[in-house]
Coordinates of C-alpha atoms in Angstrom, one line a residue:
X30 CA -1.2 -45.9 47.1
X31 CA -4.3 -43.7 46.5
X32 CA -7.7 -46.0 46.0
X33 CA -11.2 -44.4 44.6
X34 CA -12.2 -44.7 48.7
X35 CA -9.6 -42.3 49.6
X36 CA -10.0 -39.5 47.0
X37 CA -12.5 -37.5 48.9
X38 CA -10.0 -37.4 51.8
X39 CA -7.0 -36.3 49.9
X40 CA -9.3 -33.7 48.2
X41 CA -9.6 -32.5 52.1
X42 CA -6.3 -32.9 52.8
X43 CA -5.5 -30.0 49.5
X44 CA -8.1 -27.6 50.5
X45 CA -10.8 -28.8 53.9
X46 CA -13.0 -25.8 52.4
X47 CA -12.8 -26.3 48.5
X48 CA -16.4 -26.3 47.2
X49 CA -16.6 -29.3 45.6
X50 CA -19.9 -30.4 44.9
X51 CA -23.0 -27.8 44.0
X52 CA -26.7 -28.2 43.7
X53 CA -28.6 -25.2 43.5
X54 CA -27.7 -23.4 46.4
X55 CA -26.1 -26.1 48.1
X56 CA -22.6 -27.1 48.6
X57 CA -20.5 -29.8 49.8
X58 CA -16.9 -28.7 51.0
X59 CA -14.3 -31.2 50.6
X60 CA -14.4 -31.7 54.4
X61 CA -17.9 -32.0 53.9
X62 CA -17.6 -34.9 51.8
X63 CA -15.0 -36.5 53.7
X64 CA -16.8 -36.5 57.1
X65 CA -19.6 -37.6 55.2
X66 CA -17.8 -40.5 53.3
X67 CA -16.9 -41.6 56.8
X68 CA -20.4 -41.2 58.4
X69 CA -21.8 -43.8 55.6
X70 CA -18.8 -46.2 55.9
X71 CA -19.5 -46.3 59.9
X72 CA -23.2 -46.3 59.1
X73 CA -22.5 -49.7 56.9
X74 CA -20.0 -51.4 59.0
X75 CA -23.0 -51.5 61.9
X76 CA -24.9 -53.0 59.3
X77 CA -22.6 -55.7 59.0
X78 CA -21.2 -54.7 55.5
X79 CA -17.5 -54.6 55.3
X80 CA -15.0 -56.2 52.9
X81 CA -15.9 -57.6 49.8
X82 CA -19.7 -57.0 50.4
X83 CA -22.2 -55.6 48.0
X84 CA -23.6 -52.1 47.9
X85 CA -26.2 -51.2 45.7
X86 CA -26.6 -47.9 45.2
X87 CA -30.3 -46.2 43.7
X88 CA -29.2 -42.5 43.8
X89 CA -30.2 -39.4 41.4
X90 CA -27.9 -36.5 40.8
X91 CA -28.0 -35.4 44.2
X92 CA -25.8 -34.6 46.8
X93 CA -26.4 -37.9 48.8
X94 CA -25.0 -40.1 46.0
X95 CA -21.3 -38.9 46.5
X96 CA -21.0 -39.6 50.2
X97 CA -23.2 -43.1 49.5
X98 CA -20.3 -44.1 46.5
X99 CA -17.1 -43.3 48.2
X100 CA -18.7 -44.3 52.0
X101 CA -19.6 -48.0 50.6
X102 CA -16.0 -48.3 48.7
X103 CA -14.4 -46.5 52.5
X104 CA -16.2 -49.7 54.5
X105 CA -14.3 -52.2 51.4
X106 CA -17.6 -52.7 49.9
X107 CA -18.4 -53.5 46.1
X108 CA -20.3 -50.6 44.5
X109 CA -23.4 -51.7 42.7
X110 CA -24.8 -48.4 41.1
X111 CA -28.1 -48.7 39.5
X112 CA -30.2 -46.6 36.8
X113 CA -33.2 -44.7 38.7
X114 CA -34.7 -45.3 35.2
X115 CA -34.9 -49.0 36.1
X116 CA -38.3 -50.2 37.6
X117 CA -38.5 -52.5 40.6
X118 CA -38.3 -55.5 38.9
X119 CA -34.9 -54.8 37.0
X120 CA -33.2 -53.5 40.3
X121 CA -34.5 -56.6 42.0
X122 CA -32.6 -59.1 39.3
X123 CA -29.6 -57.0 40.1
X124 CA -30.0 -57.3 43.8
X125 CA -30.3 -61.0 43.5
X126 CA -27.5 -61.5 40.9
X127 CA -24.9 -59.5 43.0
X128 CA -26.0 -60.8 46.1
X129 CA -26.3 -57.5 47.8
X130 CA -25.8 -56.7 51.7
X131 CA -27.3 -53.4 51.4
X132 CA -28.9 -51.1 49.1
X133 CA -28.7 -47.4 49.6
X134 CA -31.0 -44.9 48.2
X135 CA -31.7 -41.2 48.0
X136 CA -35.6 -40.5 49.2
X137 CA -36.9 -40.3 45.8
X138 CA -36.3 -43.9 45.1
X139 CA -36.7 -45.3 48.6
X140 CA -40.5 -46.3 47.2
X141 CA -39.0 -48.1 44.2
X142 CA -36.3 -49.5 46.3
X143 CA -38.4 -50.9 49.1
X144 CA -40.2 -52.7 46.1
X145 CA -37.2 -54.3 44.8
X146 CA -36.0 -55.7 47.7
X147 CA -39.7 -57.6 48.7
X148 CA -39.2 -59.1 45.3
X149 CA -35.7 -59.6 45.3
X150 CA -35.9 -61.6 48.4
X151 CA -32.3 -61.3 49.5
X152 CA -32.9 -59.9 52.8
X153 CA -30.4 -56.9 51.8
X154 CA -30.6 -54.0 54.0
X155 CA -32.1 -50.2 52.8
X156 CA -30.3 -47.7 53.8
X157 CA -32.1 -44.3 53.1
X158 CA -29.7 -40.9 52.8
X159 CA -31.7 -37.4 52.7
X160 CA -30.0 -34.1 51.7
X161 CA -32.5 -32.2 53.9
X162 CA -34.0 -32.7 57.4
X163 CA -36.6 -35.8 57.5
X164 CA -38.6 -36.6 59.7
X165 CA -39.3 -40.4 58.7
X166 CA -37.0 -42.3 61.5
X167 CA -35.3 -45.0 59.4
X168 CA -33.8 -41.9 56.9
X169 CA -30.3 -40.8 57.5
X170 CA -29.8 -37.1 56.8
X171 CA -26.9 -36.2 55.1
X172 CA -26.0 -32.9 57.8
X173 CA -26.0 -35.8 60.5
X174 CA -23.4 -37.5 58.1
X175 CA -21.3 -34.8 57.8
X176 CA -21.4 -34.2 61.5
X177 CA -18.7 -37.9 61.6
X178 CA -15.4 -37.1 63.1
X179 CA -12.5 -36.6 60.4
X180 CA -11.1 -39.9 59.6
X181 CA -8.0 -41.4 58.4
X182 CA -9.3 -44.7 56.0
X183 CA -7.7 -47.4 56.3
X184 CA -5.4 -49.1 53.3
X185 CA -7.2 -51.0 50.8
X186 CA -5.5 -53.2 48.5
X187 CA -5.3 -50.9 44.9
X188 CA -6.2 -54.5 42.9
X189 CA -9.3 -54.9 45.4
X190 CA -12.7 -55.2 43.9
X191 CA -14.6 -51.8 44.1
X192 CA -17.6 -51.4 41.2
X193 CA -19.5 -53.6 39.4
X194 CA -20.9 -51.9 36.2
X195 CA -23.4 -53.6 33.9
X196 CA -23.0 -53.5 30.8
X197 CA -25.3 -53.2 27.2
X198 CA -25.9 -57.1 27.4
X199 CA -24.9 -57.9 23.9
X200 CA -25.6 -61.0 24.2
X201 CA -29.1 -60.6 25.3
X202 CA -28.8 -60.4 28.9
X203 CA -26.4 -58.0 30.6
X204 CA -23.5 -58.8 32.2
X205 CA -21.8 -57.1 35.4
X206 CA -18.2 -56.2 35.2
X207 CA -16.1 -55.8 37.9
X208 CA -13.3 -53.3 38.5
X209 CA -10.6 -52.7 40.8
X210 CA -10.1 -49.8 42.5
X211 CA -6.8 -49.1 40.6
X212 CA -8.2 -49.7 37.3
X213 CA -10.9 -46.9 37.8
X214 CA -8.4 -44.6 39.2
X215 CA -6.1 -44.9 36.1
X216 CA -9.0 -44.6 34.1
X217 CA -9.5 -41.1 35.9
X218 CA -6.4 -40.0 35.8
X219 CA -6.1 -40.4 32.5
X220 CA -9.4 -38.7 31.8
X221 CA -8.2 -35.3 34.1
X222 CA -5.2 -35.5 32.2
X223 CA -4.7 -36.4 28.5
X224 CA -8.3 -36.3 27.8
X225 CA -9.4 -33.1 29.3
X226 CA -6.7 -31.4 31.9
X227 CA -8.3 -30.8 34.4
X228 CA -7.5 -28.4 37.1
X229 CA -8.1 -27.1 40.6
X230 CA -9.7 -23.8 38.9
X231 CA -12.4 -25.7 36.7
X232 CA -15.7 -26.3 37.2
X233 CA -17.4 -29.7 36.1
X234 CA -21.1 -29.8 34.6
X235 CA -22.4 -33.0 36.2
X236 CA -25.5 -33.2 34.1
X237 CA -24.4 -37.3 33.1
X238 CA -25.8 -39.7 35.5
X239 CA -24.0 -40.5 38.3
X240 CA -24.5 -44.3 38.0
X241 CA -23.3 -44.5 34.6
X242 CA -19.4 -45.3 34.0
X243 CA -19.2 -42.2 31.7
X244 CA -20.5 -39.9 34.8
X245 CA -19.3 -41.7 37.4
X246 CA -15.9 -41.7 36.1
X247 CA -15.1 -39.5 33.6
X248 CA -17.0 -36.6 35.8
X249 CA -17.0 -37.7 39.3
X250 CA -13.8 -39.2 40.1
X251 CA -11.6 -37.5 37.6
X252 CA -12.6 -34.2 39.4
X253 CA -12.3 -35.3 42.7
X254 CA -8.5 -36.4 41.3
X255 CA -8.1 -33.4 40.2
X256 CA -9.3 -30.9 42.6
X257 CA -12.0 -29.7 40.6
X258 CA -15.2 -29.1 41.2
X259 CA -18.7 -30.1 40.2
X260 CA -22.0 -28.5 39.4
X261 CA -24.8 -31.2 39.7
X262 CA -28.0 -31.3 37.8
X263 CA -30.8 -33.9 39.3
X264 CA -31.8 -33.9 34.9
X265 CA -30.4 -33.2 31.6
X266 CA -32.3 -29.7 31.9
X267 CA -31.1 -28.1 28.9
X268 CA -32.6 -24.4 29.8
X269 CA -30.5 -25.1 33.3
X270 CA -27.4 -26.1 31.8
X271 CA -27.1 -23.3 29.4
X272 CA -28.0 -20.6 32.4
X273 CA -24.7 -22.4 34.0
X274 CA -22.7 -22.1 31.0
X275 CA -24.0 -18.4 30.4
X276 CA -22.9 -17.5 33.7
X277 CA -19.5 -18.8 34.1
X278 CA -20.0 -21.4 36.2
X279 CA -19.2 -24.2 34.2
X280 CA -15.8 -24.6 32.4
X281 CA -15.9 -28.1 31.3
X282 CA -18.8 -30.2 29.5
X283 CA -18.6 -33.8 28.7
X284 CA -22.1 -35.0 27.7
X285 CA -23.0 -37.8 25.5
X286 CA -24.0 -36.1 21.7
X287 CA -27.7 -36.1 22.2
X288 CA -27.1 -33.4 24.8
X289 CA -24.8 -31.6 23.0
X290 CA -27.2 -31.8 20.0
X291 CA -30.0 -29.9 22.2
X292 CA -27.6 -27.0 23.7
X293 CA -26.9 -23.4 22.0
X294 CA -23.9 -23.2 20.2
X295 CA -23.5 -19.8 20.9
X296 CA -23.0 -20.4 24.8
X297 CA -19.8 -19.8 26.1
X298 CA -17.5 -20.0 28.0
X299 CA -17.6 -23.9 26.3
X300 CA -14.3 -25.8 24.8
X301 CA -14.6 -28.5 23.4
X302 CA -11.9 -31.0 22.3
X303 CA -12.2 -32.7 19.0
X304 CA -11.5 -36.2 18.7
X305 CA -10.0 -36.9 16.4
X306 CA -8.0 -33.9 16.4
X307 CA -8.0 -32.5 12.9
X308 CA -11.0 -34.7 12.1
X309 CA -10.9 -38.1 10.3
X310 CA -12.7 -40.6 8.1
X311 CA -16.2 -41.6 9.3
X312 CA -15.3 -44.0 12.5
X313 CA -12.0 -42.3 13.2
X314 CA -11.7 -42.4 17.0
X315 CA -8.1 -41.6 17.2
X316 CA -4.8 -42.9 18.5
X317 CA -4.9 -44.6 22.3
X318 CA -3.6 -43.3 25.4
X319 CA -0.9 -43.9 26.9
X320 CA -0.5 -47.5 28.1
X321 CA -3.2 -48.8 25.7
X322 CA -2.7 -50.7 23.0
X323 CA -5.3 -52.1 20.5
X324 CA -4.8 -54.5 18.1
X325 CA -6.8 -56.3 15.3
X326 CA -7.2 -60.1 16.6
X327 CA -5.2 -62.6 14.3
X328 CA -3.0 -59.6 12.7
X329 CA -5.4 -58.9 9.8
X330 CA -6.0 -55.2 8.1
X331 CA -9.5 -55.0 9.4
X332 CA -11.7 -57.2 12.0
X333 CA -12.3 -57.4 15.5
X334 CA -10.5 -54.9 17.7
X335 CA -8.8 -56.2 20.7
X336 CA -7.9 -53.9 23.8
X337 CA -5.5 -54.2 26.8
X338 CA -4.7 -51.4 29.1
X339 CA -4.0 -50.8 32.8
X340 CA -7.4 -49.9 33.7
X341 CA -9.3 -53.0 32.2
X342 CA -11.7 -54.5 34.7
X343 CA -11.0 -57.8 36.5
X344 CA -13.9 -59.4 34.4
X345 CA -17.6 -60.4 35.1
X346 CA -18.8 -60.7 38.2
X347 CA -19.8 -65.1 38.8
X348 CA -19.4 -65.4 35.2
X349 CA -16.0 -67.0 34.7
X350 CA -17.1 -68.3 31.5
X351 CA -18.2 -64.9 29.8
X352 CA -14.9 -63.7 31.1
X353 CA -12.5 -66.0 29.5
X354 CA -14.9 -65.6 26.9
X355 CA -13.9 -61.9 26.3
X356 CA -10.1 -61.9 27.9
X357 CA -8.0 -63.8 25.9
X358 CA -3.8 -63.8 26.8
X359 CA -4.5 -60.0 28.6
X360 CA -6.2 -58.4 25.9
X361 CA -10.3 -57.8 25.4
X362 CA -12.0 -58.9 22.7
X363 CA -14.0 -55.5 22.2
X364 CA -16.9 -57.1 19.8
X365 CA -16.1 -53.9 17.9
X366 CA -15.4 -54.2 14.0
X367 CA -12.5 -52.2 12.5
X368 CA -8.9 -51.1 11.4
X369 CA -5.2 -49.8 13.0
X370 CA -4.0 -47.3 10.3
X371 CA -0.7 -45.3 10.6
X372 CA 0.7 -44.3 13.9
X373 CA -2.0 -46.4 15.5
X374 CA -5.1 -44.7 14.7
X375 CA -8.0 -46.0 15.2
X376 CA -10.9 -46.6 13.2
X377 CA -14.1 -48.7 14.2
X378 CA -16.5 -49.9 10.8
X379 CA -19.7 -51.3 12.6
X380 CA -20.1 -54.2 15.8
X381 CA -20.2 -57.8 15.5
X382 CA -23.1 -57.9 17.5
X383 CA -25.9 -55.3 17.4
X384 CA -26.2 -52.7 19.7
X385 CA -28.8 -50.1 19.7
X386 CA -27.1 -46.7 20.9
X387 CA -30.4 -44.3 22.0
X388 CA -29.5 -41.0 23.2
X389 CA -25.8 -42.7 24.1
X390 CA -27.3 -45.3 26.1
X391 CA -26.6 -48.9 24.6
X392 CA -29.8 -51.2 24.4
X393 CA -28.9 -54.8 23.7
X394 CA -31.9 -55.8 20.9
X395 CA -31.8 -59.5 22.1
X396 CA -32.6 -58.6 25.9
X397 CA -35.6 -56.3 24.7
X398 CA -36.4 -59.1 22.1
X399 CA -36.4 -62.1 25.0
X400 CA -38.9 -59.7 27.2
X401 CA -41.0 -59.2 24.2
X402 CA -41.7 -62.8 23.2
X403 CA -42.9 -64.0 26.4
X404 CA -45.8 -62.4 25.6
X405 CA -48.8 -65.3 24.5
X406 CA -49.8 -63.2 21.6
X407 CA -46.3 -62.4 20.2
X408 CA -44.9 -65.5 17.8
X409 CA -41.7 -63.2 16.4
X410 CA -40.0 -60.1 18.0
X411 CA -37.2 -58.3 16.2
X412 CA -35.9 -55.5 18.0
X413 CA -33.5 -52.2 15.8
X414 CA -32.3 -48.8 16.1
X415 CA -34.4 -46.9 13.3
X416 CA -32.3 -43.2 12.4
X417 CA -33.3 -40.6 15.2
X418 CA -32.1 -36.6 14.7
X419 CA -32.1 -36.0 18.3
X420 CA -31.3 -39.2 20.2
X421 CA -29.0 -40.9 16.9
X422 CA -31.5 -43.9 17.3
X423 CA -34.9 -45.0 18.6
X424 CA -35.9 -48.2 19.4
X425 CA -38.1 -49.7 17.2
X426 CA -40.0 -53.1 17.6
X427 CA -41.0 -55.2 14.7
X428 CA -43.4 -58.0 15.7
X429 CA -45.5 -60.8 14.1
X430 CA -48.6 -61.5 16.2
X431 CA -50.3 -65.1 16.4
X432 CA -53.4 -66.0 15.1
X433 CA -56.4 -64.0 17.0
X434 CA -54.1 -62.1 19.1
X435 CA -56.1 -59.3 21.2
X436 CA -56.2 -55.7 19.1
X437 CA -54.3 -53.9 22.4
X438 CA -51.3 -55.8 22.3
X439 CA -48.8 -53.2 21.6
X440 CA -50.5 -51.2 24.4
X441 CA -49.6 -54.5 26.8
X442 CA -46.2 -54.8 25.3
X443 CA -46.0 -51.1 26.6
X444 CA -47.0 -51.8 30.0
X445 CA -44.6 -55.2 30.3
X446 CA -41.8 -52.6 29.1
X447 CA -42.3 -50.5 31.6
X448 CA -42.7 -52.9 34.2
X449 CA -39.7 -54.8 33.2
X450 CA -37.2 -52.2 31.3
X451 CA -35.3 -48.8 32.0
X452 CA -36.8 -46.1 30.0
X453 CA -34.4 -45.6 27.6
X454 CA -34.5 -49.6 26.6
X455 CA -38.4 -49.7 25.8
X456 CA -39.5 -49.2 22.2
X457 CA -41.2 -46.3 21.2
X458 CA -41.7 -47.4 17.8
X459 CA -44.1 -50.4 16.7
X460 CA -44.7 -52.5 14.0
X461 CA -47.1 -55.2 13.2
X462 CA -46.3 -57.3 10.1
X463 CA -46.7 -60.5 8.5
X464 CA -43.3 -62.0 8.6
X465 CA -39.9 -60.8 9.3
X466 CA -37.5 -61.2 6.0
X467 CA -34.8 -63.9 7.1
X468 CA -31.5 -65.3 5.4
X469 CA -31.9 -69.0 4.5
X470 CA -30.4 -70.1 7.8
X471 CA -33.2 -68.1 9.7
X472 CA -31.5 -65.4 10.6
X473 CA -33.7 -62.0 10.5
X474 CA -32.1 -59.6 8.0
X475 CA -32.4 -56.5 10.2
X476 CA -30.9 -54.5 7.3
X477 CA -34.2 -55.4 5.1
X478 CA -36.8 -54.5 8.1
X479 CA -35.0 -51.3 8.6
X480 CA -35.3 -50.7 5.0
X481 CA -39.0 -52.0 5.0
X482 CA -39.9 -49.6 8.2
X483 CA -38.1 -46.9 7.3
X484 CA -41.5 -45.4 5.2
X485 CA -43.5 -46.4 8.5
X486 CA -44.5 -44.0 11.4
X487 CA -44.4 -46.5 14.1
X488 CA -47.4 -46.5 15.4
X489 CA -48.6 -49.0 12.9
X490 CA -49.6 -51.8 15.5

């Protein structure tokens, strides 16, 4: 059977010289990307990384993260990918909490990287990948990889382990769930083809980052399933993207709305599906695919949505209680509130625990509010989305300062953020009042501060 390792080889066994992945002027042929695959899965294997072993992967957009992805899962390695918005210390957590053999960079992040392993103290490997010519001796360049004999990989089991993908930490620290290489396969498949339908003649925009489920995924595999090729962008460069789409290079666009929201409408060729088809009440996402089925838990008309499907991950990685937490008799509890109308349709009303969705990145409020109360002069934190026209929501921070706290403490708060948080989890709005309004249990009624702020500018601290 076909695993996520061995997609870049059957893409060379359709077409060796299909270009498969651009940036800029360069290209990666599907041989290209095979030889390569096998280059970095050699590459780890003298390291000592084989099955079952952790690769964490701090990559950008480029043409090294492919080869780094499919080479680690090649060698039987878990995939760790990481946000290059994260600073050192976030990556080091995630080194230490996956226990990782090796982590693999592009150059741009080997400074960050080399930073995160000191603190994270896990003797992991660093395994640098250059898409030019480098001089520095302890950098791989990715024409050496490509150079590797043409390989047949070896059989992996389809239910083996192959991501681990962390998620929006609901619950105030983020978990890492771990998926199998058949369940992100299906999930690809079924992306290239009753979500999109995909073929060998289209042309992929891969403007989403390649560390994220939605790029990885949706973009990266489901092309390479497909036969179809990619156009990377290192940014979201919204002048670049619509030269692409101008010019014809581009046939398909999947982008979270924020990005959609900053592109001309008048650029073509662009199709876009609607989902819902036909449109729908406010929350309407639609009817499942095929081999999904979601359910509202204990058979009521509205509540907490419940999921089970062939692609579900395997659960969270050394957290067996979260897991049978959240899978329950082969469904997942979603923590999504809502209702199954006619013919299945689904409609989602609101979450049962809040999650800030900025620029369609999730930010859990309690792991923002945790970092921002061990500050000494902070007695309260309470973290929200305030309304945003570009990004949907920005994160706002509402605090409640102790007694002869320091005048530049939201200035601190900013540096701790950025020391501690990926960009697009730090608060760019700030508040300094009194008291928070709470329910009579304690509770903070975020629905009243967001009401009370909403007349504020945010710079107010």
């Amino acid at each position: 059977m076909l695993t996520l390792a061995a997609l870049p080889w059957a893409a060379a066994h359709r077409d060796p010289e299909a270009p498969l992945l651009r940036l800029g002027a360069a290209t990666l042929t599907a041989s290209a990307l095979d030889r390569a695959a096998a280059g970095v899965a050699a590459r780890l294997e003298r390291e000592g990384a084989g099955d079952g072993d952790r690769v964490a992967v701090l990559c950008g957009n480029g043409l090294a993260f492919p080869p780094l992805y499919y080479g680690a899962l090649r060698a039987g390695c878990v995939v760790a990918p990481l946000s290059t918005s994260s600073p050192p210390a976030e990556v080091a957590r995630v080194l230490h909490a996956v226990a990782a053999r090796v982590l693999a960079c592009d150059p741009e992040h080997a400074g960050a990287a080399a930073v995160a392993l000191e603190q994270s103290r896990t003797g992991a490997r660093l395994l640098v990948v250059s898409e030019t010519a480098s001089a520095d001796p302890g950098t791989v360049d990715l024409a050496a990889l490509v150079e590797h004999p043409r390989v047949d990989p070896r059989p992996l089991p389809p239910g083996a382990p192959a991501v681990i993908l962390s998620t929006s930490g609901t619950t105030g620290t983020p978990r890492r769930a771990l998926h199998s290489h058949a369940g992100l396969l299906l999930n690809a498949g079924a992306v290239a083809t009753e979500m999109i339908g995909l073929g060998a003649d289209d042309v992929q925009l891969g403007a989403l980052p390649l560390a994220h489920s939605f790029g990885m995924s949706a973009v990266l595999n489901a092309s390479l399933l497909a036969g179809a090729a990619v156009v990377l962008t290192r940014r979201p460069d919204v002048a670049a993207i619509e030269r692409l789409l101008a010019a014809g290079e581009v046939t398909v666009v999947q982008a979270v709305p924020t990005l959609f929201a900053r592109l001309m409408t008048e650029v073509s060729p662009l199709t876009v599906r609607e989902v819902p088809p036909g449109g729908g009440e406010p929350g309407d996402v639609g009817t499942p695919m095929r081999g999904v089925v979601v359910r509202v838990a204990g058979g009521g008309d509205e509540g907490e949505l419940e999921v089970a499907a062939p692609s579900m991950f395997l659960g969270y990685d050394g957290d067996e209680g979260a897991t049978a937490e959240v899978l329950r008799d082969g469904l997942m509890r979603t923590g999504d509130l809502g209702r199954v109308g006619a013919g299945g349709r689904v409609t989602v009303t609101g979450r049962i625990k809040e999650v800030i969705v900025r620029g369609g990145n999730n930010v859990a409020a309690r792991e923002v509010e945790r970092l921002l109360e061990t500050h000494p002069a902070v007695a309260e934190a309470a973290v929200l989305g305030m309304p945003d026209p570009e990004l949907g929501e920005e994160v706002a921070a509402a605090l409640v300062l102790r007694p002869r706290a320091p005048g530049d403490v939201v200035a601190e708060l900013e540096r701790l953020c950025s020391d501690e948080l990926a960009s697009y989890k730090r608060p760019r709005l700030w508040h300094v009042l009194d008291s928070l309004p709470r329910t009579s249990s304690g509770k903070v009624r975020k629905g009243e501060l967001r009401e009370l702020l909403g007349g504020r500018d945010g710079r107010d601290g």
